[in-house]
XYZ file of C-alpha atoms in Angstrom:
619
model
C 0.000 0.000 0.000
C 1.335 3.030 -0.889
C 0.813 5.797 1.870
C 0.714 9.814 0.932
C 3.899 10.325 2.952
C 6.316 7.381 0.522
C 4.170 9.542 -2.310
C 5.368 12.810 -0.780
C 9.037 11.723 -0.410
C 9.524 9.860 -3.819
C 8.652 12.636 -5.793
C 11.319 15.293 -3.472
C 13.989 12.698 -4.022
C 13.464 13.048 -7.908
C 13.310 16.593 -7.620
C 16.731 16.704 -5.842
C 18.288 14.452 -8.431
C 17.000 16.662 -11.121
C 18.378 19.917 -9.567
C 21.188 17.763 -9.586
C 21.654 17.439 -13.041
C 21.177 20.663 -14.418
C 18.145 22.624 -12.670
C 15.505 20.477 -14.064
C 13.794 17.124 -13.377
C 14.578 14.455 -16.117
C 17.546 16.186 -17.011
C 16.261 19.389 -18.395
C 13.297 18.203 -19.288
C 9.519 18.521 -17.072
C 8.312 15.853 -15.558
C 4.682 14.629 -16.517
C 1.862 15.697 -13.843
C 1.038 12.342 -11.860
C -2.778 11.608 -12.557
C -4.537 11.806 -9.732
C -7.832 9.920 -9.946
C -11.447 11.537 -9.342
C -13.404 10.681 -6.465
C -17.335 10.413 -7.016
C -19.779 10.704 -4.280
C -23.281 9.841 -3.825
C -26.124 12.806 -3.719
C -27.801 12.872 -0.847
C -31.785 11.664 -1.874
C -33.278 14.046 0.613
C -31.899 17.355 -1.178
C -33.838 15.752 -4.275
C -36.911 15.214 -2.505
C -36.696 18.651 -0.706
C -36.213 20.692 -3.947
C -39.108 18.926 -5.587
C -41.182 19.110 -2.895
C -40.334 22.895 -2.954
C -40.864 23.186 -6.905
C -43.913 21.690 -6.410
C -45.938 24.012 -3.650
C -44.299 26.881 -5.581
C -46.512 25.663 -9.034
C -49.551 24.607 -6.777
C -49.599 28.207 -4.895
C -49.164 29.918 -8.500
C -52.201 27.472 -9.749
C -54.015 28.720 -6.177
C -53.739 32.159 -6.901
C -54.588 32.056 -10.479
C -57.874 29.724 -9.533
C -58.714 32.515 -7.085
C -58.170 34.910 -9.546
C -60.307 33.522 -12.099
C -63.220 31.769 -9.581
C -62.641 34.671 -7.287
C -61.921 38.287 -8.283
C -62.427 37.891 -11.989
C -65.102 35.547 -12.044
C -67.608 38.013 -13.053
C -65.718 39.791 -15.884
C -65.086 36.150 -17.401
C -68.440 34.812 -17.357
C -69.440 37.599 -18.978
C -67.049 37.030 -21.756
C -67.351 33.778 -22.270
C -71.401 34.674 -22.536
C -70.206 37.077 -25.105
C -68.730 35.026 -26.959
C -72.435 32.053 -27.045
C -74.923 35.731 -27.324
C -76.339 36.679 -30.302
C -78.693 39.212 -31.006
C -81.264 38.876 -33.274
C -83.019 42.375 -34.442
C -86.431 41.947 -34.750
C -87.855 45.121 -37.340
C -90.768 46.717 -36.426
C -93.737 47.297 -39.234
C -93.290 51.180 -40.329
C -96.863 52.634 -40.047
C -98.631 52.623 -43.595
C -100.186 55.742 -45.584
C -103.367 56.165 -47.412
C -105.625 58.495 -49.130
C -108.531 59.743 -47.197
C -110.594 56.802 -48.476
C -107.986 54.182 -47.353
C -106.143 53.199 -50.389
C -102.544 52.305 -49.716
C -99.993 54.609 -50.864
C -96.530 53.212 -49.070
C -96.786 50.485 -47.053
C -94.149 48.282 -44.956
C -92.710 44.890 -46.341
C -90.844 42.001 -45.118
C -87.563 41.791 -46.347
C -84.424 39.080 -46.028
C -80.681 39.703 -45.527
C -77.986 37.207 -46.373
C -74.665 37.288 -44.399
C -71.651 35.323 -43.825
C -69.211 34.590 -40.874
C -65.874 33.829 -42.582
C -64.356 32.137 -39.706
C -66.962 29.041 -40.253
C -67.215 28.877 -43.829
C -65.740 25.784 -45.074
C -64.877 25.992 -48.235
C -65.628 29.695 -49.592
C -65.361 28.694 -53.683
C -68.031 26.431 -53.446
C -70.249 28.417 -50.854
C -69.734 31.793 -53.319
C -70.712 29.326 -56.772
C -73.675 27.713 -54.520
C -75.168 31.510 -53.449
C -74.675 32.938 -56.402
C -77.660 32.372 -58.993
C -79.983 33.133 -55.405
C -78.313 36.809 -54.607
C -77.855 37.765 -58.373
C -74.051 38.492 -57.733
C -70.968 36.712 -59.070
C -68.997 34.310 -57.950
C -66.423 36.291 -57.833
C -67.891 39.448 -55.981
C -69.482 36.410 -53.471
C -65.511 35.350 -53.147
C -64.205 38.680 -52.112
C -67.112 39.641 -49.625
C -66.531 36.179 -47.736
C -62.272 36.495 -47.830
C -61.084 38.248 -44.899
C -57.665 38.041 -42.735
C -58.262 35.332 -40.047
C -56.451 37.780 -37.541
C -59.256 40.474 -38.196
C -61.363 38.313 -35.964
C -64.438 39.554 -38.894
C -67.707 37.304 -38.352
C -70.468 39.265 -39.990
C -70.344 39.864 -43.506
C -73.650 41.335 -45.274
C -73.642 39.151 -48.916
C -76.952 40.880 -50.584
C -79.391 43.007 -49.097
C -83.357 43.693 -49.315
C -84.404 40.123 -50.517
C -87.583 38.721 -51.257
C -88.587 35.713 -48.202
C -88.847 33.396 -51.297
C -84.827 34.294 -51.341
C -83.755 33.932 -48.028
C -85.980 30.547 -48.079
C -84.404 29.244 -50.562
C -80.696 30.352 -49.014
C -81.694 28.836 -46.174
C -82.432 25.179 -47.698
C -78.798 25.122 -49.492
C -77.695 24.905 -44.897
C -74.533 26.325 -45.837
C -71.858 26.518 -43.113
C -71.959 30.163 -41.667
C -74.490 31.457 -44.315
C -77.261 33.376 -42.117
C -80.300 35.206 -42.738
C -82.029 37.714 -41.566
C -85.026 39.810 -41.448
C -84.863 43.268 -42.704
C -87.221 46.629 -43.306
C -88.854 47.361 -46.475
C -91.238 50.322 -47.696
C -93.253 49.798 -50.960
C -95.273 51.852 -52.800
C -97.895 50.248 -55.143
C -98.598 53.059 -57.197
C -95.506 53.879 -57.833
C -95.206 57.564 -58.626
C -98.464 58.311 -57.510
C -98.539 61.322 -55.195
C -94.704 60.564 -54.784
C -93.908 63.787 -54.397
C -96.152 64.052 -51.164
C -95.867 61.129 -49.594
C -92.390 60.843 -50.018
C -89.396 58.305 -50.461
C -86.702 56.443 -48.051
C -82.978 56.625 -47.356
C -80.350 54.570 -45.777
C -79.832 55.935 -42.168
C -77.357 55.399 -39.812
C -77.059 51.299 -39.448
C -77.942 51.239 -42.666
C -81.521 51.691 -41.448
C -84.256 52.955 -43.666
C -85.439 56.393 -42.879
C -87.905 59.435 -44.181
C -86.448 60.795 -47.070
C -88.700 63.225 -48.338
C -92.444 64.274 -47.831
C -94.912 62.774 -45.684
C -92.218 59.549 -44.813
C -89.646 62.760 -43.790
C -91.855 64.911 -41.573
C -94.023 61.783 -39.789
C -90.633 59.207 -39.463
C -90.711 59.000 -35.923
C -94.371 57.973 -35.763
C -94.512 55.622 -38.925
C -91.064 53.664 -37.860
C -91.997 52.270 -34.379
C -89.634 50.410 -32.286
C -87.320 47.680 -32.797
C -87.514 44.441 -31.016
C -84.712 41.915 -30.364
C -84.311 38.319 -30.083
C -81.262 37.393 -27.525
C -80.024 33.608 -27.431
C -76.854 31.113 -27.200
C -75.259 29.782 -29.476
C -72.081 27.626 -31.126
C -69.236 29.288 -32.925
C -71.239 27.395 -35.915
C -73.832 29.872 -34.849
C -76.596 27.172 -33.966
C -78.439 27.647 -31.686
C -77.988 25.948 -27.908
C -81.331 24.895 -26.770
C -80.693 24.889 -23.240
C -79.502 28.102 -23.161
C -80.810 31.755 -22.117
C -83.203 33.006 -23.744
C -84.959 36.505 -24.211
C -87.062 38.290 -26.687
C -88.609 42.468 -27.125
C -90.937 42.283 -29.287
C -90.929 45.407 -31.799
C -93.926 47.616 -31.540
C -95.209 48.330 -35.009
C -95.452 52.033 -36.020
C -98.225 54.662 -36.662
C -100.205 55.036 -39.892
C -101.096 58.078 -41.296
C -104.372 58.596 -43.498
C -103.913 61.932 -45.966
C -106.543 64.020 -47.265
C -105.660 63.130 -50.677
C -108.328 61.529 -52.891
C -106.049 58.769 -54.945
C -108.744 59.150 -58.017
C -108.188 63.130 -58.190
C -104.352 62.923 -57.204
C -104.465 60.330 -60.402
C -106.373 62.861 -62.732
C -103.937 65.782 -61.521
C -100.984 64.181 -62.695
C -101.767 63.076 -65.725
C -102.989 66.643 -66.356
C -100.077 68.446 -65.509
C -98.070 65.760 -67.080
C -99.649 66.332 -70.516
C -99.688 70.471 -70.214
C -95.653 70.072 -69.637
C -95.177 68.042 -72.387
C -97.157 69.720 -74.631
C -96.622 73.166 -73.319
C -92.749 72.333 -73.668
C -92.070 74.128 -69.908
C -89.564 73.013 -67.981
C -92.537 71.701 -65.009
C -95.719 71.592 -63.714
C -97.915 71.480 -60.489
C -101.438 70.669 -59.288
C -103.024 71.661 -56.305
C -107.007 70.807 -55.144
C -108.158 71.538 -52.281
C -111.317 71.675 -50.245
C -112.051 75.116 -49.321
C -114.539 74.615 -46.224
C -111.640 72.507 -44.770
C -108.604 73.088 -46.287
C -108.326 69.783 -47.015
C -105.545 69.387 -49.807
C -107.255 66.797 -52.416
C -104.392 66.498 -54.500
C -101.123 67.748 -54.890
C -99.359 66.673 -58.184
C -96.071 67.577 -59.605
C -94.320 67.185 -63.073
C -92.018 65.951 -63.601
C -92.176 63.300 -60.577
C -90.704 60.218 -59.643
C -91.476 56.416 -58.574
C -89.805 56.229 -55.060
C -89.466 51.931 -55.767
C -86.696 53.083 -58.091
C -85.080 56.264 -57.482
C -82.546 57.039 -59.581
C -79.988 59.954 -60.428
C -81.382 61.444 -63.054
C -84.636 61.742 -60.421
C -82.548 63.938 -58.200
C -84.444 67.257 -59.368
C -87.866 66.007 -58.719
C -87.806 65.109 -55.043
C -89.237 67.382 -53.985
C -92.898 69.478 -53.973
C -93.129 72.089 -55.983
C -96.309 73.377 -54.844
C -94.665 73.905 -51.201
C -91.055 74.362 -52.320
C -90.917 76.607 -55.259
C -91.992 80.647 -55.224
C -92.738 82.079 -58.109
C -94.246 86.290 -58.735
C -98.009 84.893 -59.533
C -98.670 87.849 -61.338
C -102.264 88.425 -62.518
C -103.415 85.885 -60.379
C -103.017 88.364 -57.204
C -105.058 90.742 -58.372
C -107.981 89.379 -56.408
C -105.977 90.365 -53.202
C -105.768 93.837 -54.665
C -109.784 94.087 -55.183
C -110.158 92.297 -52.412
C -108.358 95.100 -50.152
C -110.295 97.964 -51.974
C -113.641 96.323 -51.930
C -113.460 95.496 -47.980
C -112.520 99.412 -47.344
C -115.532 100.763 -49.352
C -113.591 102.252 -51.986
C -114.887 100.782 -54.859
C -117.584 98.451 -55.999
C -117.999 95.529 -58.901
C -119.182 98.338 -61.147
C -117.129 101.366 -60.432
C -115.914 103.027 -63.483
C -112.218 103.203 -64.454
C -110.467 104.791 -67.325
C -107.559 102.953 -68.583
C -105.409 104.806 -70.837
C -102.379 103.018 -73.455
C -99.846 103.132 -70.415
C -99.042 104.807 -67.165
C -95.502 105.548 -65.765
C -95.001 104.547 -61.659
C -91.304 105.160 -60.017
C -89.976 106.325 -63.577
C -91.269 102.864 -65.130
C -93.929 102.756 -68.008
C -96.752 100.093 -67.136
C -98.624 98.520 -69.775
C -101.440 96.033 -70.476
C -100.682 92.240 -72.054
C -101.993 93.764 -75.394
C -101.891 97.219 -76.642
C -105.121 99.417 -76.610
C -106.069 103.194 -76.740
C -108.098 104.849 -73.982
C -110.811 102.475 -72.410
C -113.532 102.582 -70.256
C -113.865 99.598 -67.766
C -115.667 98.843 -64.383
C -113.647 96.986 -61.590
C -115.862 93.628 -62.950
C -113.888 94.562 -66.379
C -110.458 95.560 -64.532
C -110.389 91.721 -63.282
C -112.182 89.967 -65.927
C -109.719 91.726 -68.672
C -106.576 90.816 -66.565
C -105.714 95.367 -66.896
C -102.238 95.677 -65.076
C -103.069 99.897 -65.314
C -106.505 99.295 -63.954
C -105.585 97.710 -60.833
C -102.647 99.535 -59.994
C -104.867 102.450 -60.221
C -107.122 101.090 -57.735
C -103.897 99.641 -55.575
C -103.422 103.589 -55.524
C -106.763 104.230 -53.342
C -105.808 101.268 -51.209
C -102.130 102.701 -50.141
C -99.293 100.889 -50.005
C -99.626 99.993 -46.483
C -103.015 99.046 -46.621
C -102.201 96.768 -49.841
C -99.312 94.843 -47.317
C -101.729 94.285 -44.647
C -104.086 92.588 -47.194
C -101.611 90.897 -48.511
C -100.128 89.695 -44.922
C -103.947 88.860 -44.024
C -104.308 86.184 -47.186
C -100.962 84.500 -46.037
C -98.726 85.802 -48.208
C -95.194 86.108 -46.559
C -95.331 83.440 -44.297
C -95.455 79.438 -44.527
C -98.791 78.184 -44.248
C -99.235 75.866 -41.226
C -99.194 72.371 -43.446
C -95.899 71.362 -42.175
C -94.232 70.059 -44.847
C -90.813 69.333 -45.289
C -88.811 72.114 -46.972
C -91.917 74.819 -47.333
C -91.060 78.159 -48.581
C -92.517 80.777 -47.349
C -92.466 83.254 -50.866
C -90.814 86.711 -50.684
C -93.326 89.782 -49.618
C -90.605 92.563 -48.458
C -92.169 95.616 -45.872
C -94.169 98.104 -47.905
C -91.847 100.542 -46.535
C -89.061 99.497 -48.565
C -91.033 99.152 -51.892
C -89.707 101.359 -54.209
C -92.510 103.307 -56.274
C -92.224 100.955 -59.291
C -92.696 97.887 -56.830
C -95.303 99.577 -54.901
C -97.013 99.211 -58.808
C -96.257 95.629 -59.541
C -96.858 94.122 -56.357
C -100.655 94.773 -56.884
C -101.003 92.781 -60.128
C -98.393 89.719 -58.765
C -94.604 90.834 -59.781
C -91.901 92.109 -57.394
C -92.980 89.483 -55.133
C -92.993 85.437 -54.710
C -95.253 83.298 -53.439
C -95.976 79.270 -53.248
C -98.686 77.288 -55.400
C -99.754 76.312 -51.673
C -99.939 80.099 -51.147
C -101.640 81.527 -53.666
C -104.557 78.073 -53.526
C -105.086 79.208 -50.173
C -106.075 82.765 -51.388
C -108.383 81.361 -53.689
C -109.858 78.599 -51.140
C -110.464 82.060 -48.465
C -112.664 83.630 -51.197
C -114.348 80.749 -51.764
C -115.174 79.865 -48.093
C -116.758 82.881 -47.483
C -113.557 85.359 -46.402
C -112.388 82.800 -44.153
C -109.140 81.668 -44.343
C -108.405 78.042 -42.907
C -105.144 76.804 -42.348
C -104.460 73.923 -45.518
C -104.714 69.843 -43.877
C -103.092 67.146 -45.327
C -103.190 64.724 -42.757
C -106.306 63.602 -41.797
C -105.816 60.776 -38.848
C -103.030 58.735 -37.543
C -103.839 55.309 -35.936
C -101.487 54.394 -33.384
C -100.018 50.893 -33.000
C -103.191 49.721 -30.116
C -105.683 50.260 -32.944
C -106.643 54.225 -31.410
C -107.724 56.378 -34.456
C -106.657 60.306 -33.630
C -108.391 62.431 -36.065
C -106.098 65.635 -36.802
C -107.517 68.665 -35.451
C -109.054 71.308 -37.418
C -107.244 75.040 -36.809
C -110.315 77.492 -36.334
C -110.455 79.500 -39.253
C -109.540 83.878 -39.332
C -111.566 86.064 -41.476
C -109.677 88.048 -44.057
C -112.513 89.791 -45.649
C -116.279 89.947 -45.183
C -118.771 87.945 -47.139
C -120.069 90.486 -48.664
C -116.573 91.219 -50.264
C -115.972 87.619 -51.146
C -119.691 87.290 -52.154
C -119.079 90.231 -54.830
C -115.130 88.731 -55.618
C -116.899 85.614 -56.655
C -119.257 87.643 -58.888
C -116.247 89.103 -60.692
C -114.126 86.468 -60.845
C -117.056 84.353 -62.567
C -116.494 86.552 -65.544
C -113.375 85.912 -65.912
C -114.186 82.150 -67.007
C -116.310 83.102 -69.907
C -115.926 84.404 -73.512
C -115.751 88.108 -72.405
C -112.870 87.535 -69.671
C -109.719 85.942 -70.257
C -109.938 82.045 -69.589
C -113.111 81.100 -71.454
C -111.051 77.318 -71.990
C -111.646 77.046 -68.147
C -115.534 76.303 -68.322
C -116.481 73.559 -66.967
C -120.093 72.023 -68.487
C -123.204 72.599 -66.392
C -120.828 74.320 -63.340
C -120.390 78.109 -62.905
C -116.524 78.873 -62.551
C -115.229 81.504 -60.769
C -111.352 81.960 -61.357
C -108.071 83.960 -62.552
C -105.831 83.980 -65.056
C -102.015 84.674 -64.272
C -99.137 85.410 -66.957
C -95.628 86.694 -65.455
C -92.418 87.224 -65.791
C -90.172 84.381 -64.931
C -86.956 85.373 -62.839
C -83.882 84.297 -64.459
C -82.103 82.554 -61.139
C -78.867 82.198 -63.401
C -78.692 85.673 -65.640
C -80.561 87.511 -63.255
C -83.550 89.819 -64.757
C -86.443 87.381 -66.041
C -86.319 85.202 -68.834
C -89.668 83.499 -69.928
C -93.039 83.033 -68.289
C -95.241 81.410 -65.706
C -98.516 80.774 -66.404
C -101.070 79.991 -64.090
C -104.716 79.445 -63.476
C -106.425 79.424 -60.167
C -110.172 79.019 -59.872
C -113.321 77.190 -57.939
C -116.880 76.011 -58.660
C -119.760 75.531 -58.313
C -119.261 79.316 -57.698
C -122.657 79.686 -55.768
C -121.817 76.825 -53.341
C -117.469 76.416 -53.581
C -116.480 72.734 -53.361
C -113.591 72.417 -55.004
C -110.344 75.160 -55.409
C -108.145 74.112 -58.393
C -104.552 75.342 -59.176
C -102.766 75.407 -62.445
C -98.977 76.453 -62.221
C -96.666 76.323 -65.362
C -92.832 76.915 -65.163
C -91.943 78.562 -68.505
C -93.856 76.986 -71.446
C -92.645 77.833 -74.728
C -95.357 76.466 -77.004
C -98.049 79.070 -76.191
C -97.421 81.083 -72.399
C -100.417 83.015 -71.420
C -103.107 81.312 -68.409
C -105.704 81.325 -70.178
C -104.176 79.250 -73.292
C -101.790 76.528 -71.626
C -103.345 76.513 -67.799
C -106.802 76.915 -67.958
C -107.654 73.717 -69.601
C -105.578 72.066 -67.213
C -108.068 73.268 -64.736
C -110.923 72.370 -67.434
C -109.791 68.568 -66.904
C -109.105 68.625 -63.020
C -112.056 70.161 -62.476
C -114.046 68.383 -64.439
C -113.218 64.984 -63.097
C -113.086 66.602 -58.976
C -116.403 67.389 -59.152
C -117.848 64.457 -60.618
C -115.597 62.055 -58.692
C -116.828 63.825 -55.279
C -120.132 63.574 -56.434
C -120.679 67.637 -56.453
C -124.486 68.120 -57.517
C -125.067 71.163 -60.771
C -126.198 74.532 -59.835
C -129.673 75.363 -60.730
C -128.545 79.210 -60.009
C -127.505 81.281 -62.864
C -124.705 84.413 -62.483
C -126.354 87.816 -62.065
C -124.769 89.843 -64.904
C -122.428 92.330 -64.466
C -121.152 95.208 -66.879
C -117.610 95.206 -68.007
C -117.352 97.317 -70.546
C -118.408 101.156 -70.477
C -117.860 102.071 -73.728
C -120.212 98.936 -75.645
């Protein structure tokens, strides 16, 4: 056995010898390192144990707390998510409220309609799914393709495919079961006679959601009331999107909205437009409108505009049309507000239906020469004459005894100047500046309709006050709205203001009756076994682009039976060019509305006869 201390002195004795024999072991050269073997050494089993035991409660405490975390303090919060992710909500449309004539005819009316959408992340194989939908949605297979391709990480899983389908469509999708193809129900508005009265009942827009909204008209002004309220259907489902039966459910149901019934009569708003459609065309002008109304009431019968527009299929070329003339546009009515001018001097006393006045060729008012339609020398007319020969000189010289201020207040007291109480969308409200600021030429014009604006809406509701008697009621279009329990609210009736007495609109009548006959100027506007009182209008058309006036509107505004009104019809033409003056182009206009008003409301013939009156003093 050899001990560490024979180790120890072996190897000094061979380092003496080496220092011996030159300074280095071996003779100069180093001696190899003796190899001293590694020792090994068991580990001790308990450390192991220990520092997996250790390991161990460290990962169960860390599981502990996160268990607590999730069970505990974020239970809530995660529930909720994970019942995020199984809810779906299912909007359930409510009916939009439908609208009718007075009589109950439908003129827009809600439909059922189908959406077909995708959710990409379940779609199995989108080639086949696009080629299988395609011939249904009336798309391409490639359009299809691109709608249903979206990046995974976008996390997108609602995809509309088509929009405002049939049921018969979304039936049919629904048979094909494709893998996250759904349907769903959607809004809809119809109108089934198409441009009929479009331009007062109105049209629909995408709103925000891509909701359906009032557009224009009657759908504009009554949206709130005709859309109701939405339901929703809330329930659980699979990341297929099927439904899980034992889950929550809940359902709102939607509460359907309001319907509104008009005063328009669909067989006169009919008539109207095929009227006004005709005189356009045929006149050449660039448009038309219609107005009827009932002038006990103020019921508005019928309120046609050309050229119009089917709201089923608007398109761009439509854009121009949307709207309602009658309400929108002002025009200077000229002749036709001459009855406000009588009207003013017959309710002071100043004149009467038979008052002599001398019209000479032309008279000059703030350094402007005034002048008739057609030349003449010096004539001899009553007031009857005045109106029923349309004389601008005449009636400015009878605007002259009324006074500028008391010609404003008439004016004012017939409406002009201010909107008149229908509430419609986008009603004008005409130009009628303070009679203080007229300047002496304008002081002139005003009385026979220029240097002023009005509406159609307007200047039918001067008419319709005549014809009631002096009264003036405010003009109705909506005549009940039924709410969603089945309760029928008639609208109210505004109590009526008298503008002149009936004496004055007794003797107005008188006058205006001649108008309509061979001696005045709209003998085209008689209307067989009625009396017809009325006026003719021909002015000046402003020039909105040039400035000054360019062209003509023509106009005709009368009622019947004279004795006992019924009916007020307006005739409005925006610069015709085949033929321009009232009595020519608008009066037979009226001739047809007229005609076909008072036989459709069942208006009985006069057995009264007009009480002549003398128009000309020198025959």
């Amino acid at each position: 056995m050899v001990t560490r201390a024979s180790r120890t002195r072996g190897s000094a004795g061979r380092l003496a010898e080496g220092l011996r024999g030159g300074g280095r072991p071996g003779g100069g050269r180093r001696p190899p390192r003796p190899v001293v073997p590694r020792t090994y050494r068991l580990g001790s089993p308990r450390r192991r144990v220990r520092v997996t035991v250790v390991l161990m409660v460290g990962l169960l405490g860390i599981l502990a707390l996160r268990l607590t975390q999730l069970q505990g303090i974020s239970a809530s919060r995660y529930a909720a998510q994970a019942e995020a992710q199984r809810l779906r909500v299912i909007p359930l449309p409510a009916a939009r409220g439908a609208i009718t004539d007075r009589t109950g005819h439908t003129l827009a009316q809600h439909v059922e309609l189908r959406a077909v959408y995708a959710n990409p992340s379940n779609i199995k194989n989108v080639p086949l799914t696009a080629a299988r939908l395609a011939p249904l949605l009336g798309e391409s297979v490639a359009t299809l393709t691109k709608r249903m391709t979206t990046d995974p990480d976008a996390g997108v899983k609602f995809v509309y495919l088509a929009r405002r389908l049939t049921p018969q469509v979304g039936d049919k999708v629904t048979r094909l079961g494709l893998a996250g193809i759904g349907i769903t129900e959607e809004r809809g508005r119809t109108y089934p006679g198409g441009s009929l009265a479009a331009n007062v009942v109105g049209f629909m827009r995408s709103g925000k959601g891509d909701s359906l909204v009032g557009g224009g008209g009657m759908e504009l002004e009554y949206d709130q009331q005709l859309r109701g309220a939405d339901g929703k259907r809330q329930l659980m489902a699979n990341p297929e999107g099927i439904e899980i039966p034992s889950g929550r459910t809940s359902q709102t149901d939607p509460v359907p909205g309001s319907a509104l019934r008009l005063t328009l009569d669909r067989d006169i708003q009919w008539s109207a437009q095929n009227a006004i459609a005709e005189a356009v065309q045929s006149s050449q002008a660039d448009g038309g409108t219609v107005v009827v109304m009932d002038p006990r009431t103020g019921d508005i019968l019928a309120m046609a505009d050309a050229p119009t527009f089917d709201p089923n299929h608007i398109t761009a070329k439509d854009t121009a049309a949307l709207g309602n003339r009658a309400t929108r546009d002002a025009y200077e009515p000229g002749s036709v507000n001459k009855v406000i001018t009588m009207a003013a001097a017959l309710d002071q006393g100043l004149i009467t239906d038979q008052t002599p006045v001398t019209i000479p060729p032309s008279i000059v008012r703030g350094g402007v020469s005034i002048e008739d339609s057609e030349k003449h020398g010096v004539e001899h007319l009553t007031t009857a004459g005045v109106l029923a020969r349309s004389s601008n000189i005449g009636t400015v010289e009878i605007a002259d005894q009324v006074g500028r201020a008391g010609l404003e207040r008439a004016l004012r007291a017939f409406g002009l100047g201010a909107r008149t109480g229908l509430h419609f969308p986008g009603e004008g409200s005409g130009l009628l500046p303070p009679s203080k600021d007229w300047s002496g030429s304008q002081a002139a014009t005003i009385s026979y309709g220029q240097g002023m604006s009005a509406t159609a809406l307007q200047m039918a509701s001067v008419y319709a006050t005549v014809a009631n008697g002096g009264v003036r009621v405010t003009p109705r279009l909506v005549d009940a709205v039924t709410g969603p329990d089945g309760v029928v609210t008639t609208a109210a009736h505004p109590p009526g203001q008298r503008v002149i007495s009936a004496q004055t609109a007794s003797t107005l009548t008188a006058m205006l009756e001649t108008v309509a006959t061979n001696e005045g100027t709209a003998p085209l506007a008689q209307v067989p076994g009625y009396r017809v009182a009325g006026k003719t209008g021909t002015a000046y058309r402003p020039d909105p682009v040039h400035g000054g006036y360019q062209g003509y509107t023509s106009s005709f505004i009368g009622f019947a039976p004279a004795d006992a009104p019924r009916v007020v019809v307006e005739v409005v033409l925006d610069n015709p060019k085949n033929g321009y003056y009232g009595g020519q182009v608008a009066a037979p206009v009226f001739q047809k509305v007229m005609s076909f008003a008072l036989t459709t409301l069942g208006v009985p013939q006069p057995t009264t006869k007009p009480s002549p009156l003398v128009l000309d003093l020198d025959q």
